[in-house]
XYZ file of C-alpha atoms in Angstrom:
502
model
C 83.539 154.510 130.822
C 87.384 155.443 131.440
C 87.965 158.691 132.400
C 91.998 157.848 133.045
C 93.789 159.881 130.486
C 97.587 158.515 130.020
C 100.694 160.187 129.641
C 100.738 162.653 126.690
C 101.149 161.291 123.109
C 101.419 163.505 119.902
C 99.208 162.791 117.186
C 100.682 162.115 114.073
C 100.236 164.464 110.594
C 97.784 162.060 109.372
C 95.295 161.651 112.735
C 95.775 165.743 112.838
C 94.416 165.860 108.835
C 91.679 163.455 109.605
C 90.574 165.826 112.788
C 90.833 168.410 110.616
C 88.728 167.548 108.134
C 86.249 166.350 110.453
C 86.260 169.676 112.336
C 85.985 171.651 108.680
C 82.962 168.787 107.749
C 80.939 169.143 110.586
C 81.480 173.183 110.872
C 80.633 173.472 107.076
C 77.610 171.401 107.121
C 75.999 172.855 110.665
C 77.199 176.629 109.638
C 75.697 176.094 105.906
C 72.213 174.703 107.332
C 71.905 177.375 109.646
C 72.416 180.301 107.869
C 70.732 179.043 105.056
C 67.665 178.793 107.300
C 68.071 182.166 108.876
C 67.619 183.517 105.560
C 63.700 182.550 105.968
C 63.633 182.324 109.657
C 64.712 186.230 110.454
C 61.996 188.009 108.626
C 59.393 185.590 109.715
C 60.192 185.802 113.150
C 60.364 189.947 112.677
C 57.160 189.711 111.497
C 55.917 187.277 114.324
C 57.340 189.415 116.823
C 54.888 192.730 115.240
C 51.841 190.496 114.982
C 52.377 189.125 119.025
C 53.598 191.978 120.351
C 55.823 191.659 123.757
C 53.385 190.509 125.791
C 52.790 186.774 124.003
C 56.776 186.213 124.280
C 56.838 187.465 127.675
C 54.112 184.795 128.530
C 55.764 182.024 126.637
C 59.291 182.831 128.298
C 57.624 182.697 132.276
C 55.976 179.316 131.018
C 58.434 177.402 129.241
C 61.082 177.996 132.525
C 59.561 174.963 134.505
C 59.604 172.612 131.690
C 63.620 173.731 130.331
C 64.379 172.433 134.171
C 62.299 169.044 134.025
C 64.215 168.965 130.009
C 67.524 169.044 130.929
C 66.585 166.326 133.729
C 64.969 163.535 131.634
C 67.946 163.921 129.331
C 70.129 163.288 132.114
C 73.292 163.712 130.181
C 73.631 160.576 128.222
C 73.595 161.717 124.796
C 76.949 163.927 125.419
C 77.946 160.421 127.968
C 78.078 158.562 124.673
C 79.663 161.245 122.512
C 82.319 161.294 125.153
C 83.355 157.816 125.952
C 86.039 156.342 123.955
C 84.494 152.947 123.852
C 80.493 151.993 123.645
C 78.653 148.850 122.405
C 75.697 148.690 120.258
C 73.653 147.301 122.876
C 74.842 149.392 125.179
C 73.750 152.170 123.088
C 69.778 150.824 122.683
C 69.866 149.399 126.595
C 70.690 153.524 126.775
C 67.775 154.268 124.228
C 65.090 152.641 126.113
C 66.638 154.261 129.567
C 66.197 157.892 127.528
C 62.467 156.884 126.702
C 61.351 156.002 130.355
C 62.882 159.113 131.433
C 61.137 160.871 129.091
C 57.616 159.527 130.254
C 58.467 160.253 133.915
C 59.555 163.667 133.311
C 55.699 163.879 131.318
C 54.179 162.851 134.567
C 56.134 165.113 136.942
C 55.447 168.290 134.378
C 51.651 167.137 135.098
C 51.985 167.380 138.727
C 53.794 170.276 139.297
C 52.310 172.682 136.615
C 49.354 173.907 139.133
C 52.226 174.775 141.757
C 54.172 176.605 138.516
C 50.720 178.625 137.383
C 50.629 179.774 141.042
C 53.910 181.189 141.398
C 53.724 183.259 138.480
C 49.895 184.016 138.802
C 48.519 182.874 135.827
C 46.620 179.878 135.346
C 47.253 179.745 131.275
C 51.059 178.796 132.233
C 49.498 175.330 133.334
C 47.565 174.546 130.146
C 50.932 175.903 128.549
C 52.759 173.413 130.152
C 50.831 170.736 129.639
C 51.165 171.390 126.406
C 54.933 171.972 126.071
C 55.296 168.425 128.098
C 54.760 166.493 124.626
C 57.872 167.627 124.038
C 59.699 165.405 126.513
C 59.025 162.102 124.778
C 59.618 164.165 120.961
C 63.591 164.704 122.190
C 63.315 161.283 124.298
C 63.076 159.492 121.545
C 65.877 161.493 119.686
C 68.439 161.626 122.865
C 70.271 158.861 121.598
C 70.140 159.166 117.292
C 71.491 162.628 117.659
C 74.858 161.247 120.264
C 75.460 158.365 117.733
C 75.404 160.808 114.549
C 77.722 163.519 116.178
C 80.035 160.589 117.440
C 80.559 159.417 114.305
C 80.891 162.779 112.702
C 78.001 162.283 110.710
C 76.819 166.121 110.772
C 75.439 166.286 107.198
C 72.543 164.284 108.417
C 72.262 166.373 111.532
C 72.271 169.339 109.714
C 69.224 168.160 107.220
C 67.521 167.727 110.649
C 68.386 171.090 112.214
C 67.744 172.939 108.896
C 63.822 171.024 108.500
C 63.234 171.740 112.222
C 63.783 175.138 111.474
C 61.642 175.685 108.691
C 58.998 174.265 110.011
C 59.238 175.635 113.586
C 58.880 179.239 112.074
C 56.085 178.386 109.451
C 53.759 176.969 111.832
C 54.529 180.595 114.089
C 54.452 182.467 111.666
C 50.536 180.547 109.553
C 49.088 180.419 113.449
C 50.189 184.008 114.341
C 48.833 185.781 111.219
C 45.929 183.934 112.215
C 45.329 185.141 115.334
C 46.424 182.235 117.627
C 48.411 184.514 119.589
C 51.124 182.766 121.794
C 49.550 179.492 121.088
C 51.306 180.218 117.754
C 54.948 180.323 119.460
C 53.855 176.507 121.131
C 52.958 174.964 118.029
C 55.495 175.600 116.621
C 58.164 174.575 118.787
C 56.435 171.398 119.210
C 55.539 171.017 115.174
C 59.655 171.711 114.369
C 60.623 168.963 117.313
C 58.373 166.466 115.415
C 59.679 167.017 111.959
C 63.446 166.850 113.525
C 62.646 163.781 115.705
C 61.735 161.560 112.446
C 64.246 162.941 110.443
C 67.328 162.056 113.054
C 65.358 158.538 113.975
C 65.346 157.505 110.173
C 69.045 157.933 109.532
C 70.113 156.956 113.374
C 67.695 154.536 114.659
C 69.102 152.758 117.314
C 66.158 150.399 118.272
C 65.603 149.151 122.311
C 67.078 146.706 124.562
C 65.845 145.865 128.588
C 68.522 147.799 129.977
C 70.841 146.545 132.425
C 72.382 148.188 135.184
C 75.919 147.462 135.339
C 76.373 148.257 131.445
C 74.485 151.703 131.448
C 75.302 152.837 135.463
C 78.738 154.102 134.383
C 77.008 156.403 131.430
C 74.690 157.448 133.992
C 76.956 158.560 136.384
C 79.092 160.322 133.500
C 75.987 161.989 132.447
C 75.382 163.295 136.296
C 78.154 166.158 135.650
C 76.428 167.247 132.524
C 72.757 167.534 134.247
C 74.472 169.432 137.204
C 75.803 172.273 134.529
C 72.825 171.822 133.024
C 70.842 172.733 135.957
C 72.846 175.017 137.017
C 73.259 176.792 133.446
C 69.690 176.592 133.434
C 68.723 178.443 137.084
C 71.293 181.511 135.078
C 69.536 181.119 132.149
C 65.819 181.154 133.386
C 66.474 183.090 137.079
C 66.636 186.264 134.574
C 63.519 185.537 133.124
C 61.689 185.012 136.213
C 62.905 188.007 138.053
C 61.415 190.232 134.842
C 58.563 188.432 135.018
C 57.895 189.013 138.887
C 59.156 192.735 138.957
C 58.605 194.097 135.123
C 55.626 192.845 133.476
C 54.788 190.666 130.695
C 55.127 193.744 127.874
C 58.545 194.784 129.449
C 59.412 190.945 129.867
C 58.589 190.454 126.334
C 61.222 193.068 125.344
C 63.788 191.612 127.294
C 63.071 188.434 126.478
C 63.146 189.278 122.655
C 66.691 191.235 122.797
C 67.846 188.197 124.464
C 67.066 185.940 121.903
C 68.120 188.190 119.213
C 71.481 189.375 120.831
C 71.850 185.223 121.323
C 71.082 184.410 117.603
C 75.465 184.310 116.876
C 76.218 182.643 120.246
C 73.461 179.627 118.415
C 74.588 180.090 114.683
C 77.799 180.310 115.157
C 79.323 179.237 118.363
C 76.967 176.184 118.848
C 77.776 175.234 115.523
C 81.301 174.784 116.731
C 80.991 173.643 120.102
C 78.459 170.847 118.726
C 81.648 169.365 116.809
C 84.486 170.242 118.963
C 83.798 167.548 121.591
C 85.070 164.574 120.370
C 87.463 166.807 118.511
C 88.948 167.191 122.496
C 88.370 164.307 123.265
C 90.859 162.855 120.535
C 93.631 165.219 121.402
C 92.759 165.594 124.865
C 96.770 163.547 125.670
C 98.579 165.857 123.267
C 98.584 169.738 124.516
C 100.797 170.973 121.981
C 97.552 170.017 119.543
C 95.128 171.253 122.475
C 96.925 174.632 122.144
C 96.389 175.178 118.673
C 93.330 174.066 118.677
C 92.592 176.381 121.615
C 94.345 179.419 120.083
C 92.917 178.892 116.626
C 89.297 177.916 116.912
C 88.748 181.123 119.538
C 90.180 183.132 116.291
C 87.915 182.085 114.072
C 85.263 182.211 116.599
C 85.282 186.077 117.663
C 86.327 186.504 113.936
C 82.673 185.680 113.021
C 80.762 186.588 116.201
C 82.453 189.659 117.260
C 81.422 192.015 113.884
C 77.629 190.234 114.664
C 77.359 190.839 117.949
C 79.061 194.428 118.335
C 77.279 195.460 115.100
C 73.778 194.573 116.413
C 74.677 196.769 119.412
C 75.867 199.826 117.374
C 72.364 199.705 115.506
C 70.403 198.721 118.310
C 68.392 201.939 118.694
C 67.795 202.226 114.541
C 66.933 198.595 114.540
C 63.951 198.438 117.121
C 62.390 201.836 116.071
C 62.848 201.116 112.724
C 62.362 197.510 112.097
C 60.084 195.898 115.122
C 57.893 199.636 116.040
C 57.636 201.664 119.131
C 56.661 199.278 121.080
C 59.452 197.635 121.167
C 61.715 200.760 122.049
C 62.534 199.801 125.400
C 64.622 196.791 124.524
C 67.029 198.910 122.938
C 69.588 199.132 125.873
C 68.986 195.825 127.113
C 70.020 194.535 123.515
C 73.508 196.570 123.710
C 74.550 195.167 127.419
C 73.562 191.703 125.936
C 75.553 192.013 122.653
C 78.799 192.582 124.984
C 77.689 189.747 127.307
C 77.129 186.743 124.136
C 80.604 188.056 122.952
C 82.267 187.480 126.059
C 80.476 184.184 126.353
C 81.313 182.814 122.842
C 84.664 182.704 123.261
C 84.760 181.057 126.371
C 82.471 178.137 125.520
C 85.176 176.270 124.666
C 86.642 176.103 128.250
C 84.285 173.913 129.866
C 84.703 171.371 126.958
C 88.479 171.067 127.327
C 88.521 170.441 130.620
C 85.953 167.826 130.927
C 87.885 166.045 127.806
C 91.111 166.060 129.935
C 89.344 164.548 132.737
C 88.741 167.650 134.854
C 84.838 167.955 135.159
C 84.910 169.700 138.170
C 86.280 172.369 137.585
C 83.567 173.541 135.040
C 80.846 171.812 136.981
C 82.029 173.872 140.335
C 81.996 177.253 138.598
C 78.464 176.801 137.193
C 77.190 175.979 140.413
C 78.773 179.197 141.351
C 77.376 180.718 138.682
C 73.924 179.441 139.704
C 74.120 181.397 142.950
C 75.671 184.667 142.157
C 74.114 185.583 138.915
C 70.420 185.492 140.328
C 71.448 187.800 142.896
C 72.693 190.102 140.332
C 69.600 190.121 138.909
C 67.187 190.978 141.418
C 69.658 193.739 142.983
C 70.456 195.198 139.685
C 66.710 194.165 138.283
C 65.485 196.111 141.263
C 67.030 199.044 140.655
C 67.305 199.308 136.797
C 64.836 197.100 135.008
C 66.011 195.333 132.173
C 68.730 197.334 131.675
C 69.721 195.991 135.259
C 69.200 192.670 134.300
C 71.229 192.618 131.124
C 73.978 194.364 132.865
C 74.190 191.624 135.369
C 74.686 189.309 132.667
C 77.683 190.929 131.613
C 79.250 191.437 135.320
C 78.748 187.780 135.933
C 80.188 186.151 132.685
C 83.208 188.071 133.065
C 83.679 187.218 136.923
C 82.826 183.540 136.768
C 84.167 182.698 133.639
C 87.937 183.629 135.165
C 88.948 180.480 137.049
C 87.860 178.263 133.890
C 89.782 180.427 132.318
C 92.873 179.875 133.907
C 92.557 176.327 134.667
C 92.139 175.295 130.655
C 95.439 177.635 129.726
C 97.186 175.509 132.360
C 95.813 172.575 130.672
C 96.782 173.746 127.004
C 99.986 175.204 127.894
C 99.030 178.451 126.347
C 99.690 181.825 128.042
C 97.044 184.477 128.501
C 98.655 186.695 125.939
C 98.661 183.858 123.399
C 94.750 183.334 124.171
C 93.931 187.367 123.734
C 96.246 187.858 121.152
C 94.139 185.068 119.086
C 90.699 187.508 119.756
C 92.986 190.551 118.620
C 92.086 191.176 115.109
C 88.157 190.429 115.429
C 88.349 193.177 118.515
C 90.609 195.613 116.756
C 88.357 195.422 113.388
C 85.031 195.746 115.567
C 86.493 198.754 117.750
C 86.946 200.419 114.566
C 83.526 199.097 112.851
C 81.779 200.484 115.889
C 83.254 203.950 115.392
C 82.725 204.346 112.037
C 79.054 203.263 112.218
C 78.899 206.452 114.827
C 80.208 208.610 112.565
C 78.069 207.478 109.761
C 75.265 208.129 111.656
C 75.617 211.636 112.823
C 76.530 212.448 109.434
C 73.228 211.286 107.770
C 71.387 212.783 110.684
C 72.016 215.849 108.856
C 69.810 214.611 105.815
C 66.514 213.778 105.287
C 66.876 209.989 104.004
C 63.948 208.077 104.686
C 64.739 205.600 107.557
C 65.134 202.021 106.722
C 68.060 203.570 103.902
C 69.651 205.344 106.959
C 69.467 201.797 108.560
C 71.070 200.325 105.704
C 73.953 202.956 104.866
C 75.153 202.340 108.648
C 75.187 197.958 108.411
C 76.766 198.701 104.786
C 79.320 201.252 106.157
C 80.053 198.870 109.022
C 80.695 195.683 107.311
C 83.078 197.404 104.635
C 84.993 198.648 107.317
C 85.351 195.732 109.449
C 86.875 194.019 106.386
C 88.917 196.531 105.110
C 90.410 196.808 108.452
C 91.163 192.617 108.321
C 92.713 192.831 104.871
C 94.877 196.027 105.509
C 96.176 195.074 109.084
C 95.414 191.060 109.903
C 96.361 190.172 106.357
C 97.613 186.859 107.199
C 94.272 185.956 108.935
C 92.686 186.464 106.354
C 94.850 184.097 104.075
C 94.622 181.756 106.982
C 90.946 181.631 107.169
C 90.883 181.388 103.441
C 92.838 178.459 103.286
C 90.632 177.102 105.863
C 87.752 177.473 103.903
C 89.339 175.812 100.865
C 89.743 172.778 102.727
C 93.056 173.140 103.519
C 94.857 171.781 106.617
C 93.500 174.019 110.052
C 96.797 175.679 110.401
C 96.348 179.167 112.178
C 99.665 179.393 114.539
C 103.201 180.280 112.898
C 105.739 177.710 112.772
């Protein structure tokens, strides 16, 4: 793999088009898939979530932590080391397959020898049947490491979407048939394995790859690629699962279930939306990774459309927070209301910078992004048991926030120096989704003391204040970021990405 990047070259108006459409292709086809699911996926899971109760997600959180470490490990980075590297061979690519399947089986075997040692820790000997269970799951994506890297290298995200959309589907039917049942959180593991399956032989039929004995001086240099990516990962991972651990060994499995839940839900646009972006933006980098002039605008323009459409999610949920949970999930889900609201603010922050770590590793800087999550992996597990100590969840979530903001900085600064784009260029692109959502947020608090004063039943009260608030988010966009507007339009009408002014 060359990670040498020569001296900057401009691409020309055609290259940018074809980028373009590729960008619009592969956003179209993950966003479409997504939300189209979420339109069966939400209530099911609401009504998941009042059948289990806290407690059963609490319980699956604590025991799926061990295996999300061993996960990240046996993928050992070489799906995004292929997505990444300007030139691979097709035997390279199955001598890579058959390293992904190994790895798969020994991470299978270390999940069986470690699980007691897990169970003991959190004091609960169900977490090791758990994990054996969960373990399957290392061979499912194994097996699918290498189908999925081909497909998004090649832009091929209609067929990846078909995947992501059955996974799903059938992810939250199996939860949802075993938990009306009465499987309890048995329903939450059968389903996570049953949508992996469906996904795995959806992905292998349209990139099957097939297996060569591989050798070591064609797939070392992938490996060693991949050894940046499984360091963020890990470290990504110890931020990601050290807040889950600390509820679980100071709060309980009912007030680790609430957290746990507002965490998901408050992560739901950071998935849906940002993911969806970041999945397709890689190679996107990678392309113009010599050009900054086109790294700048596609800097500048994608964070705009990005906080366009999480920012009025995110800041939204938090306004409604309190209606939402007593309303919609029941009081026993009350406590997760203020946990939910620091979390909102945190996933907002957060999906606008995912893009940082991605355009510095295409430019050839891994380090940078690699160095900071290591950071991150130290300092934010020390929020949380200080502030988890003192304030519960509440402490937890606000730890979140207080460490995205301070570690985030430095990657921050290092990809504007890479872009060429100053820091009022980069805020001035978030600008109109934070000016619209300052406003939606007020609004929705007016609204709400107003029909205090009536007796409305609930769930319309509910409904008047997410009605009131999306009107006036876009009223706000067409009156005073009109030419957003036309620009995201255009966008959408498969016109060329152009979002700066010329």
């Amino acid at each position: 793999m060359d990670e040498k990047h020569p001296q900057c070259s401009a691409k020309t108006p055609d290259e940018i088009e074809r980028l373009d459409r590729a960008l619009i292709s592969g956003v179209a086809w993950t966003g479409g898939s997504r939300w189209l699911a979420q339109i069966y996926t939400w209530p099911a899971t609401v009504i998941v979530a009042r059948v289990l109760g806290p407690e059963a997600y609490g319980f699956m959180a604590v025991s799926t932590i061990f295996t999300r470490f061993l996960s990240v490990i046996a993928e050992a980075g070489l799906g995004y080391a292929i997505i990444m590297s300007p030139d691979v061979s097709r035997s390279t690519i199955r001598q890579l397959n058959t390293v992904a399947l190994l790895l798969g089986c020994a991470a299978v075997v270390m999940a069986m020898a470690l699980s007691p040692y897990v169970a003991a820790f959190f004091g609960e000997e169900a977490v090791r049947t758990v994990i054996l269970a969960v373990s399957v799951i290392f061979v499912i994506e194994a097996l699918a490491i290498v189908p999925v890297a081909v497909l998004r290298r090649e832009f091929r995200y209609k067929e990846l979407a078909i995947a992501e959309f059955s996974r799903s589907i059938s992810d939250t039917t199996i939860t949802l048939c075993l938990a009306v049942a009465g499987f309890g959180y048995w329903a939450l593991v059968c389903g996570y394995l049953g949508g992996a399956i469906i996904s795995l032989f959806i992905t292998a039929y349209f990139g099957r790859q097939g297996y060569e004995l591989p050798r070591a001086a064609q797939v070392r240099p992938f490996m060693v690629f991949g050894l940046n990516f499984v360091s963020q990962g890990i470290s990504s991972l110890i931020c990601s699962s050290a807040d889950i651990a600390v509820a679980g060994r100071l709060l309980g499995a009912s007030t680790t279930g609430q957290y746990v839940f507002a965490l998901t839900l408050a992560a739901t646009p950071l998935e849906k939306i940002t993911s969806l972006v970041t999945r397709v933006t890689p190679g996107l980098f990678l392309e113009v990774r010599q050009d900054p002039d086109s790294l700048k605008r596609y800097l500048t323009s994608i964070t705009r459309h990005l906080a366009l459409a999480a920012f009025p999610l995110l800041f939204g949920l938090a306004a409604i927070a309190n209606e939402f949970f007593h309303i919609v999930m029941g009081p026993s889900w009350a406590g997760a209301v203020w946990p939910m609201r620091l979390l909102c603010a945190h996933v907002a922050i957060a999906s606008v910078f995912a893009l940082l770590p991605q355009i510095l590793q295409a430019c050839g800087r891994p380090g940078i992004p690699t160095r900071q999550a290591w950071i991150a992996a130290i300092v934010l597990p020390l929020l949380f048991v200080i502030f988890g100590s003192a304030w519960g969840a509440v402490g937890i979530a606000a730890g979140w926030l207080v460490g995205t903001l301070v570690i985030n900085a430095p990657l921050l600064v290092a990809t504007l120096r890479v872009a060429h784009t100053s820091l009022l260029e980069y805020v001035s692109s978030m600008w109109p989704a934070a000016s619209a959502s300052a406003v939606m947020i007020v609004t929705v608090q007016l609204t709400r003391s107003v029909i205090a004063s009536f007796d409305i039943w609930p769930p319309l009260q509910l409904l008047a204040m997410i009605a009131v608030g999306a009107a006036t988010y876009i009223l706000v966009l067409l009156v005073f970021h009109r030419q957003v507007v036309g620009q995201l339009t255009g966008y959408w009408r498969g016109k060329r990405f152009e979002l700066e002014q010329k």
